[in-house]
Backbone as a chain_set.jsonl record, in Angstrom:
{"seq": "MIKQLWDKYKQVVAYLFWGVITTVVNIASYQWLSTGLHWNYEVATVIAWFVSVLVAFFTNKVWVFGSPYTTWKAFWIEIVEFFFYRGVTLLMDMAFMWLALSVLGMRSPIQQLIAKTLDNVVVVVANYIFSKWLIFKSNDKVK", "coords": {"N": [[9.68, -35.946, 89.113], [10.939, -37.276, 91.345], [8.894, -39.077, 91.874], [8.897, -40.528, 89.49], [11.432, -41.737, 89.619], [11.016, -43.283, 91.917], [8.912, -44.977, 91.036], [10.3, -46.339, 89.072], [12.342, -47.677, 90.475], [11.209, -48.885, 92.729], [10.708, -51.623, 93.109], [13.273, -52.728, 93.284], [14.201, -51.376, 95.546], [12.381, -52.338, 97.468], [13.064, -55.038, 97.326], [15.705, -54.934, 98.26], [15.274, -53.941, 100.869], [13.659, -56.019, 102.07], [15.413, -58.032, 101.572], [17.525, -57.374, 103.251], [16.264, -57.795, 105.721], [15.747, -60.568, 105.494], [18.379, -61.462, 105.261], [19.4, -60.731, 107.756], [17.851, -62.435, 109.345], [18.878, -64.87, 108.39], [21.678, -64.709, 109.032], [21.571, -64.235, 111.819], [20.216, -66.542, 112.699], [22.061, -68.484, 111.891], [24.389, -67.717, 113.376], [23.45, -68.013, 116.02], [22.875, -70.765, 116.089], [25.354, -71.914, 115.289], [27.622, -70.627, 116.643], [26.48, -70.021, 119.083], [24.95, -72.266, 120.057], [26.741, -74.145, 119.379], [26.53, -75.882, 117.189], [27.252, -77.925, 114.345], [28.69, -76.258, 111.551], [27.695, -76.763, 108.977], [25.137, -77.87, 109.396], [23.959, -75.751, 110.781], [24.035, -73.833, 108.758], [22.241, -74.885, 106.836], [19.791, -75.001, 108.269], [19.459, -72.286, 108.927], [19.253, -71.314, 106.342], [16.813, -72.513, 105.479], [14.89, -71.314, 107.211], [15.231, -68.6, 106.541], [14.552, -68.669, 103.827], [11.836, -69.253, 103.88], [10.873, -66.845, 105.031], [11.729, -65.101, 103.01], [10.289, -66.015, 100.728], [7.531, -65.347, 101.192], [7.679, -62.558, 101.665], [8.848, -61.662, 99.282], [6.957, -62.543, 97.39], [4.589, -61.139, 98.115], [5.277, -58.355, 98.79], [7.443, -57.518, 97.215], [7.512, -58.48, 94.454], [4.84, -58.555, 93.962], [3.224, -60.73, 93.266], [0.263, -62.192, 92.434], [-2.135, -64.124, 94.354], [-3.48, -66.444, 92.646], [-4.378, -69.109, 92.027], [-4.363, -72.273, 93.8], [-2.695, -74.042, 92.546], [-0.971, -72.35, 91.085], [0.261, -71.069, 93.248], [1.643, -73.255, 94.454], [3.359, -73.974, 92.377], [4.957, -71.672, 92.25], [6.129, -71.681, 94.856], [7.551, -74.098, 94.862], [9.326, -73.647, 92.713], [10.661, -71.439, 93.804], [11.905, -72.519, 96.134], [13.485, -74.391, 94.813], [15.3, -72.814, 93.224], [16.415, -71.324, 95.292], [17.616, -73.395, 96.543], [19.688, -73.876, 94.781], [21.229, -71.613, 95.288], [21.759, -72.192, 97.912], [23.624, -74.228, 97.652], [25.73, -72.698, 96.655], [26.118, -71.114, 98.908], [26.85, -73.067, 100.827], [29.267, -73.953, 99.692], [30.783, -71.603, 99.795], [30.924, -71.164, 102.58], [32.233, -73.506, 103.38], [34.699, -73.138, 102.106], [35.552, -70.791, 103.441], [35.574, -71.567, 106.213], [36.64, -74.236, 106.444], [38.794, -74.372, 104.634], [40.111, -71.834, 104.656], [40.185, -71.446, 107.354], [38.592, -69.777, 108.988], [37.381, -69.593, 111.827], [36.699, -68.352, 114.263], [34.108, -66.623, 116.124], [33.747, -63.936, 115.124], [35.088, -64.055, 112.681], [33.52, -65.965, 111.388], [31.14, -64.543, 111.249], [31.896, -62.468, 109.5], [32.505, -63.99, 107.195], [29.984, -65.158, 106.685], [28.471, -62.876, 106.191], [29.691, -61.778, 103.853], [29.228, -63.933, 102.163], [26.42, -63.834, 102.047], [25.994, -61.529, 100.522], [26.712, -62.295, 97.901], [24.844, -64.361, 97.528], [22.372, -62.993, 97.764], [22.313, -61.374, 95.451], [22.26, -63.349, 93.412], [19.84, -64.592, 94.119], [17.989, -62.53, 93.627], [18.107, -62.291, 90.847], [17.172, -64.855, 90.061], [14.57, -64.76, 91.22], [13.31, -62.498, 90.037], [13.423, -62.937, 87.227], [12.784, -65.616, 86.79], [10.949, -66.808, 88.628], [8.794, -65.162, 89.855], [7.779, -63.904, 87.625], [5.397, -64.163, 86.217], [2.084, -65.469, 86.322], [1.185, -66.685, 84.116], [2.032, -69.148, 83.184], [0.43, -70.983, 84.37], [-2.166, -70.617, 83.646]], "CA": [[11.013, -36.53, 89.024], [11.13, -38.247, 92.416], [7.9, -40.136, 91.661], [9.375, -41.358, 88.375], [12.522, -42.562, 90.148], [10.421, -44.265, 92.811], [8.211, -45.977, 90.217], [11.29, -47.119, 88.334], [13.205, -48.472, 91.349], [10.555, -49.334, 93.962], [10.872, -53.061, 93.259], [14.645, -52.962, 93.752], [14.257, -50.883, 96.929], [11.65, -53.31, 98.289], [13.864, -56.264, 97.388], [16.843, -54.685, 99.149], [14.768, -53.85, 102.241], [13.308, -57.357, 102.544], [16.647, -58.808, 101.516], [18.25, -57.089, 104.499], [15.544, -58.515, 106.785], [16.009, -61.993, 105.3], [19.794, -61.68, 105.561], [19.528, -60.676, 109.215], [17.294, -63.702, 109.836], [19.83, -65.926, 108.044], [22.914, -64.563, 109.808], [21.261, -64.408, 113.241], [19.941, -67.968, 112.916], [23.335, -69.201, 111.76], [25.264, -67.395, 114.51], [22.883, -68.611, 117.221], [23.053, -72.219, 116.036], [26.757, -72.3, 115.137], [28.513, -70.188, 117.721], [25.745, -70.007, 120.353], [24.65, -73.639, 120.489], [27.896, -74.953, 118.956], [26.155, -76.889, 116.208], [28.095, -78.018, 113.164], [28.377, -75.127, 110.678], [26.877, -77.195, 107.841], [23.762, -77.993, 109.884], [23.512, -74.389, 111.068], [23.826, -73.163, 107.468], [21.019, -75.407, 106.206], [18.621, -74.566, 109.042], [19.343, -70.835, 108.717], [18.775, -71.166, 104.966], [15.4, -72.866, 105.41], [14.113, -70.279, 107.891], [15.275, -67.356, 105.773], [13.835, -68.859, 102.561], [10.405, -69.077, 104.175], [10.655, -65.402, 105.164], [11.927, -64.486, 101.69], [9.218, -66.357, 99.783], [6.312, -64.573, 101.414], [7.931, -61.128, 101.478], [9.056, -61.438, 97.845], [5.69, -62.767, 96.695], [3.597, -60.116, 98.425], [5.697, -56.963, 98.831], [8.47, -57.148, 96.235], [7.111, -58.729, 93.075], [3.392, -58.411, 93.863], [2.673, -61.88, 92.555], [-1.056, -62.445, 93.043], [-2.568, -65.478, 94.688], [-4.546, -66.725, 91.688], [-4.885, -70.458, 92.276], [-3.457, -73.089, 94.615], [-1.688, -74.61, 91.643], [0.014, -71.29, 90.835], [1.003, -70.897, 94.497], [2.563, -74.369, 94.639], [4.408, -73.872, 91.352], [5.885, -70.627, 92.689], [6.906, -72.046, 96.044], [8.496, -75.146, 94.46], [10.391, -72.981, 91.945], [11.41, -70.596, 94.734], [12.788, -73.37, 96.923], [14.475, -75.001, 93.918], [16.368, -71.853, 92.913], [17.11, -71.017, 96.538], [18.477, -74.56, 96.761], [20.896, -73.628, 93.983], [22.065, -70.659, 96.021], [22.23, -72.889, 99.127], [24.875, -74.899, 97.27], [26.744, -71.631, 96.632], [26.299, -70.763, 100.314], [27.619, -74.143, 101.473], [30.626, -73.934, 99.139], [31.445, -70.412, 100.334], [31.21, -71.38, 104.002], [33.258, -74.55, 103.442], [35.96, -72.482, 101.745], [35.94, -69.858, 104.504], [35.844, -72.205, 107.501], [37.479, -75.435, 106.373], [40.025, -74.144, 103.876], [40.794, -70.628, 105.138], [40.289, -71.506, 108.815], [37.882, -68.666, 109.635], [36.565, -70.325, 112.807], [36.247, -67.562, 115.408], [32.774, -66.057, 115.876], [33.8, -62.737, 114.273], [35.459, -64.497, 111.33], [32.337, -66.604, 110.81], [30.204, -63.464, 110.936], [32.407, -61.821, 108.285], [32.324, -64.931, 106.084], [28.557, -65.303, 106.415], [28.006, -61.614, 105.614], [30.162, -61.744, 102.462], [28.485, -64.995, 101.494], [25.059, -63.377, 101.8], [25.993, -60.552, 99.423], [26.702, -63.081, 96.659], [23.589, -65.104, 97.467], [21.268, -62.053, 97.544], [22.324, -60.999, 94.03], [21.784, -64.508, 92.649], [18.423, -64.793, 94.426], [17.205, -61.511, 92.935], [18.053, -62.679, 89.433], [16.261, -65.994, 89.955], [13.202, -64.361, 91.557], [12.759, -61.533, 89.081], [13.299, -63.415, 85.849], [12.377, -67.01, 86.637], [9.922, -67.314, 89.531], [7.617, -64.305, 90.015], [7.585, -63.114, 86.418], [4.014, -64.193, 85.787], [1.325, -66.694, 86.556], [0.686, -67.14, 82.818], [2.402, -70.544, 82.993], [-0.57, -71.831, 85.004], [-3.477, -70.368, 83.035]], "C": [[11.233, -37.614, 90.083], [10.143, -39.401, 92.256], [8.334, -41.055, 90.534], [10.506, -42.278, 88.83], [11.971, -43.658, 91.05], [9.733, -45.373, 92.019], [9.189, -46.895, 89.498], [12.048, -48.097, 89.243], [12.529, -49.033, 92.592], [10.697, -50.838, 94.181], [12.264, -53.408, 93.795], [14.785, -52.516, 95.207], [13.549, -51.867, 97.865], [12.448, -54.604, 98.423], [15.046, -56.08, 98.334], [16.399, -54.61, 100.608], [14.474, -55.238, 102.793], [14.502, -58.295, 102.485], [17.488, -58.604, 102.761], [17.584, -57.839, 105.656], [15.842, -60.006, 106.703], [17.451, -62.341, 105.637], [20.041, -61.657, 107.066], [18.981, -61.965, 109.838], [18.285, -64.836, 109.592], [21.075, -65.872, 108.927], [22.655, -64.803, 111.299], [20.984, -65.878, 113.56], [21.228, -68.773, 112.882], [24.209, -68.973, 112.988], [24.763, -68.062, 115.789], [23.126, -70.117, 117.238], [24.53, -72.623, 116.055], [27.617, -71.902, 116.334], [27.812, -70.153, 119.074], [25.503, -71.399, 120.896], [25.751, -74.624, 120.113], [27.504, -76.132, 118.063], [27.154, -76.854, 115.069], [27.705, -76.911, 112.176], [27.555, -75.519, 109.465], [25.401, -77.291, 108.235], [23.182, -76.604, 110.142], [23.218, -73.626, 109.774], [22.517, -73.603, 106.829], [19.769, -74.948, 106.953], [18.401, -73.065, 108.867], [18.811, -70.543, 107.318], [17.271, -71.42, 104.903], [14.518, -71.784, 106.032], [14.085, -68.996, 107.055], [14.567, -67.484, 104.426], [12.326, -68.741, 102.779], [10.059, -67.594, 104.303], [10.728, -64.75, 103.786], [10.791, -64.787, 100.729], [8.016, -65.446, 99.968], [6.536, -63.075, 101.251], [8.142, -60.8, 100.005], [7.734, -61.538, 97.086], [4.747, -61.583, 96.881], [4.12, -58.701, 98.202], [6.749, -56.571, 97.806], [7.936, -57.285, 94.814], [5.603, -58.664, 92.877], [2.732, -59.532, 93.083], [1.346, -62.253, 93.199], [-1.282, -63.917, 93.375], [-3.747, -65.8, 93.766], [-5.179, -68.09, 91.933], [-3.9, -71.179, 93.197], [-2.354, -73.666, 93.754], [-0.585, -73.589, 91.366], [0.891, -71.068, 92.064], [2.044, -71.993, 94.653], [3.673, -74.376, 93.594], [5.438, -72.833, 91.779], [6.742, -71.067, 93.864], [7.923, -73.145, 95.72], [9.647, -74.531, 93.661], [11.281, -72.154, 92.871], [12.395, -71.428, 95.539], [13.844, -74.05, 96.049], [15.63, -74.033, 93.653], [17.105, -71.406, 94.171], [17.998, -72.191, 96.938], [19.774, -74.441, 95.98], [21.814, -72.664, 94.732], [22.504, -71.222, 97.373], [23.535, -73.612, 98.821], [26.024, -73.892, 97.197], [27.123, -71.242, 98.063], [27.178, -71.8, 101.024], [29.074, -74.146, 100.985], [31.424, -72.759, 99.711], [31.845, -70.633, 101.79], [32.262, -72.481, 104.195], [34.632, -73.948, 103.148], [36.46, -71.598, 102.897], [36.361, -70.58, 105.787], [36.83, -73.358, 107.405], [38.808, -75.194, 105.67], [40.805, -72.954, 104.442], [40.885, -70.561, 106.663], [39.625, -70.364, 109.555], [36.889, -69.253, 110.649], [36.078, -69.486, 113.982], [34.867, -66.974, 115.093], [32.794, -64.832, 114.955], [34.185, -63.111, 112.839], [34.279, -65.181, 110.646], [31.289, -65.566, 110.425], [30.622, -62.747, 109.648], [32.176, -62.721, 107.072], [30.855, -65.034, 105.699], [27.989, -64.039, 105.791], [28.431, -61.494, 104.152], [29.415, -62.763, 101.605], [27.082, -64.517, 101.122], [24.976, -62.326, 100.705], [25.9, -61.276, 98.08], [25.35, -63.773, 96.478], [22.407, -64.178, 97.17], [21.193, -61.642, 96.07], [21.789, -62.147, 93.171], [20.289, -64.739, 92.888], [17.535, -63.771, 93.721], [17.037, -61.885, 91.463], [17.069, -63.832, 89.243], [14.803, -65.569, 90.192], [12.578, -63.478, 90.487], [12.498, -62.165, 87.726], [12.795, -64.848, 85.71], [11.177, -67.426, 87.488], [8.655, -66.449, 89.512], [7.304, -63.493, 88.769], [6.13, -63.063, 85.988], [3.373, -65.503, 86.191], [0.778, -67.244, 85.244], [0.966, -68.611, 82.595], [1.343, -71.498, 83.54], [-1.926, -71.722, 84.315], [-3.758, -71.296, 81.887]], "O": [[11.658, -38.726, 89.767], [10.497, -40.56, 92.471], [8.144, -42.268, 90.632], [10.537, -43.455, 88.472], [12.392, -44.812, 90.971], [9.938, -46.557, 92.287], [8.93, -48.087, 89.337], [12.361, -49.214, 88.83], [13.209, -49.608, 93.441], [10.796, -51.284, 95.324], [12.408, -54.278, 94.654], [15.417, -53.204, 96.01], [14.067, -52.188, 98.935], [12.505, -55.197, 99.501], [15.355, -56.974, 99.122], [17.066, -55.154, 101.488], [14.974, -55.603, 103.857], [14.591, -59.245, 103.263], [18.093, -59.547, 103.27], [18.27, -58.449, 106.477], [16.151, -60.638, 107.713], [17.72, -63.386, 106.228], [20.804, -62.47, 107.587], [19.587, -62.518, 110.756], [18.513, -65.666, 110.471], [21.475, -66.884, 109.503], [23.429, -65.492, 111.962], [21.46, -66.398, 114.569], [21.46, -69.633, 113.731], [24.715, -69.929, 113.576], [25.553, -68.612, 116.556], [23.527, -70.681, 118.257], [24.911, -73.562, 116.754], [28.259, -72.747, 116.957], [28.472, -70.244, 120.109], [25.81, -71.686, 122.053], [25.698, -75.797, 120.484], [28.063, -77.224, 118.164], [27.828, -75.845, 114.862], [26.517, -76.652, 111.982], [26.788, -74.7, 108.96], [24.524, -76.847, 107.494], [22.046, -76.319, 109.763], [22.257, -72.86, 109.708], [21.762, -72.768, 106.332], [18.788, -74.548, 106.326], [17.266, -72.626, 108.678], [18.008, -69.628, 107.134], [16.534, -70.618, 104.329], [13.513, -71.385, 105.444], [13.03, -68.384, 106.887], [14.029, -66.495, 103.928], [11.621, -68.184, 101.938], [9.06, -67.139, 103.745], [9.875, -63.933, 103.44], [10.367, -63.903, 99.984], [7.537, -64.842, 99.008], [5.655, -62.383, 100.742], [7.666, -59.77, 99.527], [7.439, -60.7, 96.234], [4.173, -61.084, 95.913], [3.483, -57.917, 97.499], [6.928, -55.38, 97.551], [7.912, -56.312, 94.06], [5.13, -58.711, 91.741], [1.788, -59.302, 92.328], [1.305, -62.594, 94.382], [-0.704, -64.816, 92.763], [-4.888, -65.46, 94.08], [-6.402, -68.196, 92.033], [-2.756, -70.754, 93.356], [-1.207, -73.765, 94.188], [0.599, -73.924, 91.406], [2.105, -70.898, 91.949], [3.204, -71.706, 94.951], [4.807, -74.745, 93.898], [6.643, -73.07, 91.688], [7.954, -70.848, 93.866], [9.037, -73.127, 96.244], [10.81, -74.853, 93.901], [12.505, -72.166, 92.74], [13.576, -71.094, 95.623], [14.972, -74.262, 96.494], [16.795, -74.386, 93.835], [18.305, -71.136, 94.115], [19.02, -72.0, 97.597], [20.833, -74.853, 96.454], [23.025, -72.874, 94.8], [23.513, -70.782, 97.925], [24.452, -73.61, 99.641], [27.144, -74.183, 97.617], [28.3, -71.065, 98.38], [28.125, -71.45, 101.728], [29.998, -74.321, 101.778], [32.594, -72.906, 100.065], [32.97, -70.326, 102.185], [33.096, -72.381, 105.095], [35.604, -74.217, 103.855], [37.63, -71.65, 103.274], [37.386, -70.244, 106.38], [37.761, -73.444, 108.206], [39.833, -75.749, 106.067], [42.009, -73.051, 104.679], [41.589, -69.708, 107.204], [40.058, -70.013, 110.652], [35.702, -69.39, 110.355], [35.118, -69.879, 114.645], [34.502, -66.842, 113.925], [31.93, -64.71, 114.087], [33.655, -62.537, 111.888], [34.064, -64.994, 109.449], [30.627, -65.697, 109.396], [29.778, -62.454, 108.801], [31.701, -62.256, 106.036], [30.518, -65.001, 104.515], [27.105, -64.123, 104.939], [27.613, -61.145, 103.3], [29.027, -62.48, 100.472], [26.612, -64.765, 100.011], [23.958, -62.249, 100.018], [25.096, -60.905, 97.225], [24.785, -63.761, 95.385], [21.524, -64.548, 96.396], [20.1, -61.574, 95.508], [20.951, -61.926, 92.296], [19.555, -65.048, 91.949], [16.443, -64.112, 93.267], [15.939, -61.797, 90.913], [16.221, -63.779, 88.353], [13.909, -65.974, 89.449], [11.437, -63.698, 90.083], [11.44, -61.941, 87.137], [12.413, -65.256, 84.613], [10.447, -68.334, 87.089], [7.572, -66.939, 89.193], [6.617, -62.476, 88.863], [5.669, -62.051, 85.458], [4.049, -66.514, 86.377], [-0.018, -68.182, 85.26], [0.212, -69.272, 81.881], [1.351, -72.685, 83.216], [-2.742, -72.641, 84.396], [-4.821, -71.212, 81.271]]}, "num_chains": 1, "name": "protein.A"}
């Protein structure tokens, strides 16, 4: 029974585990750049996004979706698709942070932390959908 549940949900559990790690990388990078170094929140958001996407690509490829390294061409197709779809969620991320900080005035460090955390929940769900059904589904497209 437990083995059946594990086999059924291990991919989701792995995605959530690595998603938490990636989210921590994203939030920590953002907080350090934005409230620690006092960089513009848009710049901090983009840099935090880039760092966390690199972490997410390799953890998703290897430990979540088990996408094999078949050819260099397959690797480059996956990484380009990954960054493209993560770019879509970056736009969602930027819009969310603009709304929270510029429109709603959530400028204190704790308010930014709350906004960035809520933002990441939305982004993680969208990223899972893109990764599972569009990016790491198969290398058949390259064969």
